[in-house]
Structures are given as C-alpha cells and as structure tokens.
mmCIF file of C-alpha atoms in Angstrom:
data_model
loop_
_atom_site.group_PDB
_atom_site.id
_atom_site.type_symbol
_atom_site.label_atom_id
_atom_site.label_comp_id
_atom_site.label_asym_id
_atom_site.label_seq_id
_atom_site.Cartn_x
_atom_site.Cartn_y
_atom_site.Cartn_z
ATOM 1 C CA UNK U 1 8.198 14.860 26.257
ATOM 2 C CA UNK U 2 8.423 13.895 22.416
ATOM 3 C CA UNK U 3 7.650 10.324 21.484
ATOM 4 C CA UNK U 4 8.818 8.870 18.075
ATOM 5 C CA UNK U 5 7.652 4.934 17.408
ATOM 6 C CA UNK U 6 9.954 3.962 14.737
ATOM 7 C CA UNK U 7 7.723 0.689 13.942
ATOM 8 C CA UNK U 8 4.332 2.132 12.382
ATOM 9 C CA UNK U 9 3.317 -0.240 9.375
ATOM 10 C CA UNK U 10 1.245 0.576 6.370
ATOM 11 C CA UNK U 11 0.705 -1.180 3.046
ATOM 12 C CA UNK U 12 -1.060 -0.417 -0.439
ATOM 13 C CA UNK U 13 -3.479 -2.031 -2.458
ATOM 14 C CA UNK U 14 -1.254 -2.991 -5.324
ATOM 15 C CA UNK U 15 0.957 -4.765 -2.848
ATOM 16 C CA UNK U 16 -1.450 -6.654 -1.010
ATOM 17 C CA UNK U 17 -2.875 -7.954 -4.646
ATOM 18 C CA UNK U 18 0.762 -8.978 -6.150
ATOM 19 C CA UNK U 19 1.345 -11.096 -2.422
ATOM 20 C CA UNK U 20 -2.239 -12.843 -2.868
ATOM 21 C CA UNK U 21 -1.615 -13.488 -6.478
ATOM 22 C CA UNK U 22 1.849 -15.314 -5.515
ATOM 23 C CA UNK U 23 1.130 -19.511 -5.869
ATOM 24 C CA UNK U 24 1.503 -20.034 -2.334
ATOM 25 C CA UNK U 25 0.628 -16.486 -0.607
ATOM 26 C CA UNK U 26 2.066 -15.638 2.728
ATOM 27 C CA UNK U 27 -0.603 -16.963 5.329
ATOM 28 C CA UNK U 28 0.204 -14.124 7.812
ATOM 29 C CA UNK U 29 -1.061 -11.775 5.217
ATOM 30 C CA UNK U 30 -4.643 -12.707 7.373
ATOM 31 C CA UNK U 31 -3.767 -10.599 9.838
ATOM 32 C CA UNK U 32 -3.998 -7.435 7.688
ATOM 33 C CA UNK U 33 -7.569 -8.167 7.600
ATOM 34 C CA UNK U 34 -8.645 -8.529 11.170
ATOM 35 C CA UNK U 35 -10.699 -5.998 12.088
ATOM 36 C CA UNK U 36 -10.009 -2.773 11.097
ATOM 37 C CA UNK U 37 -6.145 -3.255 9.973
ATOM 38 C CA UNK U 38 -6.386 -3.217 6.560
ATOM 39 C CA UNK U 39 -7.995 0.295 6.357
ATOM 40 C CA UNK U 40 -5.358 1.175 9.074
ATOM 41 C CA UNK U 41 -2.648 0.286 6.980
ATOM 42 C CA UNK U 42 -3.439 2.280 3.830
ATOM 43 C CA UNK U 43 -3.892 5.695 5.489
ATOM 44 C CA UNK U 44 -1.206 7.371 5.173
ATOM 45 C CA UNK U 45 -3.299 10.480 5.950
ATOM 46 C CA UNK U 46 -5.619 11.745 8.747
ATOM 47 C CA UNK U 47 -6.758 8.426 10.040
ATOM 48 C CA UNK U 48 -2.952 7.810 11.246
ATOM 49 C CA UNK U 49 -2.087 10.941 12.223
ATOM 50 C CA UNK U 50 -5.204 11.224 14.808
ATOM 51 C CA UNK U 51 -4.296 7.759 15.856
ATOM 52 C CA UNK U 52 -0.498 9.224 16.372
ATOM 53 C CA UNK U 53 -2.752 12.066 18.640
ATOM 54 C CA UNK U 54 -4.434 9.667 20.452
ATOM 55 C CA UNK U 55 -1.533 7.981 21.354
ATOM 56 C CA UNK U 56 0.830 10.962 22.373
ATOM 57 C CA UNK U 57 3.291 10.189 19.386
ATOM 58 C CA UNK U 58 4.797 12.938 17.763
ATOM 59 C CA UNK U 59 6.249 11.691 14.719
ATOM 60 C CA UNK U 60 6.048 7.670 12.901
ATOM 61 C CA UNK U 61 8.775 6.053 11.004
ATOM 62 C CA UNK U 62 6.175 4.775 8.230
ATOM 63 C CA UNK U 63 7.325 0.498 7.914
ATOM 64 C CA UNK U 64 5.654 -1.457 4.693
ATOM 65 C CA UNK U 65 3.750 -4.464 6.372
ATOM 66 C CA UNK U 66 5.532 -8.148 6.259
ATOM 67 C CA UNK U 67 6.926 -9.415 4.086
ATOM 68 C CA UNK U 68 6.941 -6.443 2.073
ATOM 69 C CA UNK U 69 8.224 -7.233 -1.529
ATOM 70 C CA UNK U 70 10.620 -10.074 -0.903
ATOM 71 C CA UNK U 71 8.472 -13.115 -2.104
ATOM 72 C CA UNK U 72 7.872 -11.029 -5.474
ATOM 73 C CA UNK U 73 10.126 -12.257 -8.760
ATOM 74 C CA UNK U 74 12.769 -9.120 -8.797
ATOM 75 C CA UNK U 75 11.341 -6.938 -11.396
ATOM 76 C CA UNK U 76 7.962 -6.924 -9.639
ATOM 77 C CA UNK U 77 9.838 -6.156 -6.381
ATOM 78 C CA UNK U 78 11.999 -3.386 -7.905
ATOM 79 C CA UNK U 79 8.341 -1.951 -9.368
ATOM 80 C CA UNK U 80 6.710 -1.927 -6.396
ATOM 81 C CA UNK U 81 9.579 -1.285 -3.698
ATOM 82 C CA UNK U 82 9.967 2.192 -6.276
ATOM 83 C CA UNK U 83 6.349 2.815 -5.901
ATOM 84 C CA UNK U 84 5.817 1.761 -2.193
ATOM 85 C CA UNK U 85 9.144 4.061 -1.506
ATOM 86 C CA UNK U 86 7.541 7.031 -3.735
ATOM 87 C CA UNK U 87 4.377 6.734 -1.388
ATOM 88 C CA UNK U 88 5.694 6.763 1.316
ATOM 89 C CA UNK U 89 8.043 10.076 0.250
ATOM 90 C CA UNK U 90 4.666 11.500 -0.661
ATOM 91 C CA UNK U 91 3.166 10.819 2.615
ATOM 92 C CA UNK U 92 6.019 12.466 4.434
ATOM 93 C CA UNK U 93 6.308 15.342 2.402
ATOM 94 C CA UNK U 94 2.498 16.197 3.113
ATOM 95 C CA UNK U 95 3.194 15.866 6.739
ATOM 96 C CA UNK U 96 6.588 16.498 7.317
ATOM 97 C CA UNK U 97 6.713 17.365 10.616
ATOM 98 C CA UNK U 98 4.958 13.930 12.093
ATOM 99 C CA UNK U 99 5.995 11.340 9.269
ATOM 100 C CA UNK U 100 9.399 9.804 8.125
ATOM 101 C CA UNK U 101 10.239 6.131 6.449
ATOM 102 C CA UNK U 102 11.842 3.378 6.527
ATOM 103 C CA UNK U 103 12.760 2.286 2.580
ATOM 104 C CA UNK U 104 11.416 -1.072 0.741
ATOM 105 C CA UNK U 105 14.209 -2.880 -1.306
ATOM 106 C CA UNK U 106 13.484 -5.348 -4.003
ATOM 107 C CA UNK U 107 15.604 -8.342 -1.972
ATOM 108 C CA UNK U 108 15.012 -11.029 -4.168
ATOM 109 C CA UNK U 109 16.650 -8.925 -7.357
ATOM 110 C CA UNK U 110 20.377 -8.377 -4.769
ATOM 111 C CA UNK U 111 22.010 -6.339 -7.835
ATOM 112 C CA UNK U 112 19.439 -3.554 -7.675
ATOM 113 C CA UNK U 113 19.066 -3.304 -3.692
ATOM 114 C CA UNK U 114 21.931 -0.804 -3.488
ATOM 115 C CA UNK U 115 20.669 1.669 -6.170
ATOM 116 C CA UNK U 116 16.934 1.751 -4.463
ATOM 117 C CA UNK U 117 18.834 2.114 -0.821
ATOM 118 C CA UNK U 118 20.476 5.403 -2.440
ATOM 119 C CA UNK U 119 17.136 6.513 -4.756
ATOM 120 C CA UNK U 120 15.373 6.092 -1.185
ATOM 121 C CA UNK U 121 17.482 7.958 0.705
ATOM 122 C CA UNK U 122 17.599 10.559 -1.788
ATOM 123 C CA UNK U 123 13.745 10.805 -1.024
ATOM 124 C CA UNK U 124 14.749 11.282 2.452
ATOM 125 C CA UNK U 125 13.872 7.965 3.848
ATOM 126 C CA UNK U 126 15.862 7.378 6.900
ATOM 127 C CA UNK U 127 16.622 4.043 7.085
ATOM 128 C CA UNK U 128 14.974 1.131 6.058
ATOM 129 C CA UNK U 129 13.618 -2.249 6.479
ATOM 130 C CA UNK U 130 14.155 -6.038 5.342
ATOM 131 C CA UNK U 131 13.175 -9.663 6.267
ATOM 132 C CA UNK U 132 15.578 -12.399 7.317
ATOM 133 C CA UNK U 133 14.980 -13.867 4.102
ATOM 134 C CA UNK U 134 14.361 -13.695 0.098
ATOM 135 C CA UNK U 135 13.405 -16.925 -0.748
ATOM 136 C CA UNK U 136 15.686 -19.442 -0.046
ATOM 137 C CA UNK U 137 18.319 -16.697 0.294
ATOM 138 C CA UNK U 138 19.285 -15.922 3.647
ATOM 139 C CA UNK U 139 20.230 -11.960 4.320
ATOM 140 C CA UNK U 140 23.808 -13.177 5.472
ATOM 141 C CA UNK U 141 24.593 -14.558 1.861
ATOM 142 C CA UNK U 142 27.575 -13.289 0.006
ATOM 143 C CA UNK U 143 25.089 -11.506 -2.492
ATOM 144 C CA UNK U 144 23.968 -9.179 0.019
ATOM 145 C CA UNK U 145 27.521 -8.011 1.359
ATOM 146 C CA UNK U 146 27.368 -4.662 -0.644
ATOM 147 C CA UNK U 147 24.105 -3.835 0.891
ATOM 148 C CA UNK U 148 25.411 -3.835 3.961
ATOM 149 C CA UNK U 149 28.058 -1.853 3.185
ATOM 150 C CA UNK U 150 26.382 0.781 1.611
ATOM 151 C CA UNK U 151 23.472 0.851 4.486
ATOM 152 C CA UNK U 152 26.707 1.265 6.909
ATOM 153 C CA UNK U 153 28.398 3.842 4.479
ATOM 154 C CA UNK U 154 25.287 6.108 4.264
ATOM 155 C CA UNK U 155 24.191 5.679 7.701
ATOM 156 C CA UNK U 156 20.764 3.992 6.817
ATOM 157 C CA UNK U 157 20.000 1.905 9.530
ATOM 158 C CA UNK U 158 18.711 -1.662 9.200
ATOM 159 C CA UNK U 159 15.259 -3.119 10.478
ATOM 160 C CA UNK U 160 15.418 -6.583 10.261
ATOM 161 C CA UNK U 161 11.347 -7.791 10.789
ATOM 162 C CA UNK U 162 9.996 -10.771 11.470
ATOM 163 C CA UNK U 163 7.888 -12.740 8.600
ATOM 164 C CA UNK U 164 6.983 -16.315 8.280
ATOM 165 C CA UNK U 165 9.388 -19.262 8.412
ATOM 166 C CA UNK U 166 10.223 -21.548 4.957
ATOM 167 C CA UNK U 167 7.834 -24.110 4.576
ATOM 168 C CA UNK U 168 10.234 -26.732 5.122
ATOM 169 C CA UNK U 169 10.441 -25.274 8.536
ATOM 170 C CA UNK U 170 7.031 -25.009 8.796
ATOM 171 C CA UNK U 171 6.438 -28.730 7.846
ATOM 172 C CA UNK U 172 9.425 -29.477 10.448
ATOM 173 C CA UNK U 173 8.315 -27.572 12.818
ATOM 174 C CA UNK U 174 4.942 -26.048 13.031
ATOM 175 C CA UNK U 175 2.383 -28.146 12.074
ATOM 176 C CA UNK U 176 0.077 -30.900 13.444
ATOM 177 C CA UNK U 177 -1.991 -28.454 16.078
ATOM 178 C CA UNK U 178 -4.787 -27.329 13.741
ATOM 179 C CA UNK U 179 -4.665 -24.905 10.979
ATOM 180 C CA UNK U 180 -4.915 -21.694 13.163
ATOM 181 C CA UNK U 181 -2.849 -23.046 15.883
ATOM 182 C CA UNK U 182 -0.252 -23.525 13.527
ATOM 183 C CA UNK U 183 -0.278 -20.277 11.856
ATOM 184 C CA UNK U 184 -0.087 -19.072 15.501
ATOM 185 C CA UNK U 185 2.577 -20.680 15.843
ATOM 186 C CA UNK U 186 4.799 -20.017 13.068
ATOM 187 C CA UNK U 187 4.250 -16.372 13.563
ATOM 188 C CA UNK U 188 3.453 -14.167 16.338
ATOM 189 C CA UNK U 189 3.001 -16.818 18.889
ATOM 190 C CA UNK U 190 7.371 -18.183 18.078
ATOM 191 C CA UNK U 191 7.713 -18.589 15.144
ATOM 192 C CA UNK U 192 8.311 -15.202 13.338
ATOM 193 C CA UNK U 193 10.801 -14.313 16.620
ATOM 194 C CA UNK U 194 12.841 -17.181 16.415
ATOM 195 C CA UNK U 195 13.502 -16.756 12.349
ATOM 196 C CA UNK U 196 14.458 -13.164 12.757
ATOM 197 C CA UNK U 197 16.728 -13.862 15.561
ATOM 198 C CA UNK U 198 18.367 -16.691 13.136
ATOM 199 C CA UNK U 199 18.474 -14.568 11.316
ATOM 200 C CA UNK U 200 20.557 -11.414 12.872
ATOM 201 C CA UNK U 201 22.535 -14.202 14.374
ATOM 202 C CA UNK U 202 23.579 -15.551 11.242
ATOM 203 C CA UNK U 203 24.897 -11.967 10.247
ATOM 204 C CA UNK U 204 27.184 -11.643 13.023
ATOM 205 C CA UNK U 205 28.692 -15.257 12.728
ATOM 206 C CA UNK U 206 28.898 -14.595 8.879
ATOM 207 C CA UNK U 207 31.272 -11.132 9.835
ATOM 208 C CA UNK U 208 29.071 -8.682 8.659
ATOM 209 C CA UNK U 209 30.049 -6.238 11.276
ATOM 210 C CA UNK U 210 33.759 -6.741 11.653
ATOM 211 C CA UNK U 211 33.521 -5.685 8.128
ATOM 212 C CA UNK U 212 31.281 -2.942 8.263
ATOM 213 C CA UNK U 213 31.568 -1.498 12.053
ATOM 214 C CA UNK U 214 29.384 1.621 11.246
ATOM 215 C CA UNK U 215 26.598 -0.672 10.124
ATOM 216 C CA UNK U 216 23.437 -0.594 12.285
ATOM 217 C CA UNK U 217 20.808 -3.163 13.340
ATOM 218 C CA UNK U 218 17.478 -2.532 14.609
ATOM 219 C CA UNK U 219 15.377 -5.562 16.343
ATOM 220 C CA UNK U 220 11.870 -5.657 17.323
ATOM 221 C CA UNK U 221 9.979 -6.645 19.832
ATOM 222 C CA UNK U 222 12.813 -6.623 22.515
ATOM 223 C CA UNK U 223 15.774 -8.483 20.504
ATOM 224 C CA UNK U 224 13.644 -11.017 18.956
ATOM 225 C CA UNK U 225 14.478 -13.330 21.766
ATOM 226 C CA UNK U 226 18.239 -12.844 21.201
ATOM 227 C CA UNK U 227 18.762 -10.963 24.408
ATOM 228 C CA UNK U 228 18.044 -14.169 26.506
ATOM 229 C CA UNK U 229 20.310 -16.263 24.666
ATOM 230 C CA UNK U 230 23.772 -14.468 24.419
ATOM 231 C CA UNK U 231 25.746 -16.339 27.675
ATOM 232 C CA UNK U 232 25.214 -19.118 25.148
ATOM 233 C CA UNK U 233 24.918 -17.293 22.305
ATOM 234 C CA UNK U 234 29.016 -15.936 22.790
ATOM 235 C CA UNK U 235 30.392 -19.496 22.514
ATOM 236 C CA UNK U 236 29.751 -19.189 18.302
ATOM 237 C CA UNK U 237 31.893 -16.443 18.754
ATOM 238 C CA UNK U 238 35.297 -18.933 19.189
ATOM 239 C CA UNK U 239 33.880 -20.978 16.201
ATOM 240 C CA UNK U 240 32.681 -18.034 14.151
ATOM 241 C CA UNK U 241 36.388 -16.780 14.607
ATOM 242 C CA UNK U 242 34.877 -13.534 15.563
ATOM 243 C CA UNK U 243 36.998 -10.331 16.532
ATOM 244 C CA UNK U 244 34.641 -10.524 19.937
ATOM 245 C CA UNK U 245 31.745 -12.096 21.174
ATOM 246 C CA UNK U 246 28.468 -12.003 20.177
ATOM 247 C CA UNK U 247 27.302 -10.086 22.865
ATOM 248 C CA UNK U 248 29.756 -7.090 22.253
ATOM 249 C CA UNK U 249 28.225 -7.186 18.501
ATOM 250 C CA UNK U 250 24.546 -6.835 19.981
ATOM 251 C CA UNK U 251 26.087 -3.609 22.451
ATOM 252 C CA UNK U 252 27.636 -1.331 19.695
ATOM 253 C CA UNK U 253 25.763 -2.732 16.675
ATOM 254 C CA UNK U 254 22.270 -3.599 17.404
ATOM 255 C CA UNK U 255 19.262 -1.501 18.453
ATOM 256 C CA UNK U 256 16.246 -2.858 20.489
ATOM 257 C CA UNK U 257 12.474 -1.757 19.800
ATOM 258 C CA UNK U 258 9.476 -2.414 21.786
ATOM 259 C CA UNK U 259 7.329 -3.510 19.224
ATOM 260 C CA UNK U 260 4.323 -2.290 21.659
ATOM 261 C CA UNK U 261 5.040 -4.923 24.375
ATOM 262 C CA UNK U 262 5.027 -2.696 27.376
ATOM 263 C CA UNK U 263 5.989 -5.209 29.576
ATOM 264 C CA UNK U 264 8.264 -3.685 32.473
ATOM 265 C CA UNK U 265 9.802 -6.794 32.708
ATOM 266 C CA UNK U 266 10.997 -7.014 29.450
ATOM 267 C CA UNK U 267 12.432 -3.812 29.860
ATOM 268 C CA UNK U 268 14.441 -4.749 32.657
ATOM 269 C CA UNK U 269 15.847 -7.514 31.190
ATOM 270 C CA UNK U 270 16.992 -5.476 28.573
ATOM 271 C CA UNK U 271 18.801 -2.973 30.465
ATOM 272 C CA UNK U 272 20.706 -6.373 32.213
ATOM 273 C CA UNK U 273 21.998 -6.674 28.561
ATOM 274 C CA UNK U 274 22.396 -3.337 26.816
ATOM 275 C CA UNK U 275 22.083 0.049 27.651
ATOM 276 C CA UNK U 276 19.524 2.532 27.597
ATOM 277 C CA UNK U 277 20.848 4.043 24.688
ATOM 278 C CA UNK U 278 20.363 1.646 22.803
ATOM 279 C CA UNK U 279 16.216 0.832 23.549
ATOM 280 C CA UNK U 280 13.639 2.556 21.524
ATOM 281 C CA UNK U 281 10.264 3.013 21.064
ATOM 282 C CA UNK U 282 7.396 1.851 18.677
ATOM 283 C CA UNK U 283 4.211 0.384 18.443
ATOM 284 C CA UNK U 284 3.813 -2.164 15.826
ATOM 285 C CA UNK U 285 0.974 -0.202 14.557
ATOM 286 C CA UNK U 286 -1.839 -1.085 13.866
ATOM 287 C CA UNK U 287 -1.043 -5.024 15.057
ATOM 288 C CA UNK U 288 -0.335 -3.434 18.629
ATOM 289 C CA UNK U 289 -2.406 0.211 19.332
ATOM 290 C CA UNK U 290 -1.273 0.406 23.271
ATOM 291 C CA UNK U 291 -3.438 3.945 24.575
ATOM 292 C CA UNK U 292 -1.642 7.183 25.444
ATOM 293 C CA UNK U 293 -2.502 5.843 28.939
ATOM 294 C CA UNK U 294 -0.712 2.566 28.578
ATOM 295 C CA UNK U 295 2.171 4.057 27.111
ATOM 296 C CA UNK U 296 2.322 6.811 29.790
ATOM 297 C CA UNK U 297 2.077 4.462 32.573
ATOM 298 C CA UNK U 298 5.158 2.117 30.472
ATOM 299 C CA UNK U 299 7.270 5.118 30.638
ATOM 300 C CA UNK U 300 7.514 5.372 34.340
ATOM 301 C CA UNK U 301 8.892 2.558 34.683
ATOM 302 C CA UNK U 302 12.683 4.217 33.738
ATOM 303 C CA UNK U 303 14.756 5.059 36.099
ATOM 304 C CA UNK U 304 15.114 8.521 35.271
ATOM 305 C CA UNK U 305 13.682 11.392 33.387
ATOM 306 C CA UNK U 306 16.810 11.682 30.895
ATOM 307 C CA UNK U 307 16.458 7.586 30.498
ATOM 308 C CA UNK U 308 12.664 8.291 29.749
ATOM 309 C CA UNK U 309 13.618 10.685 27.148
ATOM 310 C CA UNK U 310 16.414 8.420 25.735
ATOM 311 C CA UNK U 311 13.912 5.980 24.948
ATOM 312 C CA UNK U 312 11.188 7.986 24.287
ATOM 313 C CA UNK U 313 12.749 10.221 21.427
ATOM 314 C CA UNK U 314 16.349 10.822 22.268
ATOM 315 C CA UNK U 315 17.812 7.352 20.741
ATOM 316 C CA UNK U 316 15.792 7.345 17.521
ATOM 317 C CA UNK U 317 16.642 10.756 16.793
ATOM 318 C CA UNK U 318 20.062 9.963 17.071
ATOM 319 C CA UNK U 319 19.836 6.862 15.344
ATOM 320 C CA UNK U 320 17.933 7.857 12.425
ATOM 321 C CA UNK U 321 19.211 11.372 12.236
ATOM 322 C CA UNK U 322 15.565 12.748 13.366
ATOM 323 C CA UNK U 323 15.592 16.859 14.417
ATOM 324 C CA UNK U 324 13.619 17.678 17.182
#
C-alpha cells in the first residue's frame, strides 16, 4: 500500500542564520538542534530518502521548519522564501518520484505573497505552508484576503503550522515554571496547538470560506485541538453571522494530519467528527520518526482496507493532486 506523509520538514543554513540573527530569535528554533535534527533537516538528498525507506513512505511533501520566513523584514522573506522555494524545486526534480513541496511565502511583505504562491506553483509545488501569524498580523487580516483567494483559485492547499505564541502571550501566559518548562509550554507541550487553532478559528469567524468555498485547510497534529471544541466551538457561528456552523466549515474545508501521533484514540475521535476522507498522513519529520513498525501497527487500526488506503495515500493524492 503507498504511504505519502505530507508533513516532512527541512530547513537551510541561510535560514537558520537570518532567524538567529533576528533581536529576539524564535526560542523553539532549539529544537532543530537536538540530536541529530539539524543535519536531518538539511538533507534533501539520500539521508531522507533512506529514512523515507526505513519508514515505508513512498513519497514526502518537503515543509520548511517553523516559523519559516515570517519573523524576517519582507524583503529578506521574499529573498529567502524564493530561494528556500528554488531548493526545494531542485530537490524534487532530482527525485521526482519520492519528493514534492509545500511553498514558503514571504508573510510579513502581504503584497508579494500572491506572486511567490503562483512562481511556486509554477515550480510545481503543490501546496504550501504558513503560520498563524506575521508579526503582530494575524493570517485572518484583511491584507491577506487575496491570498486566500488565489490559494482557493489555483487549488494550492493551505498548511497552517504551529509556531510560538507573541510574547505578550507568552508573558500572560507561559511563564513562571522555569525557563525550559516554559518553552515547553508555549510550544509542543500547549502552547503552539492552541495558537494555531486560534488561529484557523479566527479564519472561519472572519468569512474566509463563505468567500472562498474551494479554499482548503490542512491542520496538524489531529486539528490542533479544534476537533474537541466544536459543540462549543458552533455557538461563534450565530455571532460570527456565519452561512453555517463552525463545524460544517471544519467537514468540507479543513483537512486533518497526524503529525506522527499514532495514537488510536485520537484517531477515533476524529472519525466522531469528520470523515475518513478527510484524515491524512505525516510524520512531523524529523521532530517525530515513528518506525515502519509503528506506523504499520497504526494502520490497523482502520476499519477497512479502502479506509487504510484513504488515509494512507488516497486523500493526499487527491488533495494535493499527487499521481500514483
């Protein structure tokens, strides 16, 4: 059975400079440096693809690390969001038939976003992938509207990832338990998940899909928590003065990745909200490296052999216009 993971990070050197350069660098950036990560994320070449053996996956959708270029100023993002996106073409194109990519956009410079979306697609990259926000720009503002409609016009899906919280959420919110705690905290342990599901939230209240219907969503890490909220979650709907409620938005617009949690449970909760054909498959590579093993033993917890497939390779194909 073919197995695409559509969540498979990498990053380059020039990247990983301009972030630590910033005043106040990204703190999560640390965990590109745990053990063997960092060299894990710049190989674009044999390293990944015998790690893709290992594993039983068939073809990555290649995913710049967090936060990408969205703390640069906007002509260093539009620099290197060209060159990450050239890279990653390059990769592809040198191993076409087991690498794809999501694009990099220069969200802190809105007016250019669109033209990179089309330059990237033009490369062939099949979608690509944001953060919740640009500074202190949220992706529901106004100035991102035409993004969304061109992502929805040229069928580019949209990953919205986590990455850290403001720091005057931070200061609010997730500090006081010790310095490592509280990085801990503000990312992988909450608060990454709760920011990006703010975050895709905010773009349904804000009516980003009753004007752009076509436009697609991707989630990690099973619906960033969002999937447990929505009996709540619908009552926005009334104030939003939404067309329907947010749960109908999360059916039809919104796709759900496993981010390399293999929990069954998890999975079942998720098919008590959507539908099989809307879960898919990833890693998180390298930050999650489940074994062929693990994954095998995840898979047989579907119901069926065509819902296996679905989520397996089926949905992401059809989602990100994959052949098989």
């Amino acid at each position: 059975m073919t197995l695409i993971a559509i969540e498979e990070h990498w990053v380059t050197p020039g990247l990983t400079s301009a972030l630590k350069a910033l005043p106040r660098p990204d703190e999560s950036l640390a965990f590109n440096e745990m053990g063997d990560h960092q060299g894990r994320l710049e190989d674009l070449g044999e390293g990944r693809i015998a790690a893709m053996d290992a594993q039983g996956i068939d073809i990555s959708l290649l995913a710049l690390t967090p936060p990408g270029t969205q703390p640069l100023a906007p002509e260093q993002a539009r620099q290197l969001s060209r060159a990450a996106n050239d890279l990653a073409g390059a990769a592809v194109d040198k191993n076409p038939t087991r690498l794809r990519a999501l694009s990099t956009l220069p969200m802190s410079s809105p007016e250019h976003v669109v033209d990179e979306l089309v330059r990237a697609k033009g490369l062939g990259h099949v979608g690509t992938m944001v953060y919740g926000r640009s500074g202190d720009r949220f992706l529901d503002d106004p100035a991102f509207d035409e993004f969304f409609a061109a992502a929805a016009e040229l069928g580019q899906p949209v990953f919205i990832h986590p990455q850290i919280p403001s720091d005057a959420v931070r200061d609010a919110s997730y500090r006081g338990l010790g310095e490592l705690t509280d990085l801990g905290l503000a990312t992988f342990g909450w608060g990454w998940h709760l920011d990006t599901a703010t975050a895709a939230l905010r773009l349904i209240l804000r009516g980003t899909f009753d004007r752009n219907p076509a436009l697609q969503v991707v989630l990690g890490h099973w619906g960033e928590m969002l999937l447990f909220w929505l009996d709540r979650a619908d009552s926005l709907s009334r104030l939003a003065g939404l067309r329907r409620p947010v749960s109908d938005y999360i059916r039809t617009n919104f796709h759900i990745t496993a981010s390399g949690m293999l929990n069954p449970a998890l999975l079942h909760h998720a098919l008590s909200v959507t539908t099989v054909d809307r879960l898919i498959f990833s890693t998180d590579y390298p930050f999650q490296h489940p074994t062929r093993d693990e994954i095998d033993s995840f898979l047989g917890h579907f119901a069926s052999d065509e819902d296996r497939r679905k989520f397996s390779s089926a949905n992401a194909a059809a989602l990100f216009g994959l052949e098989l």
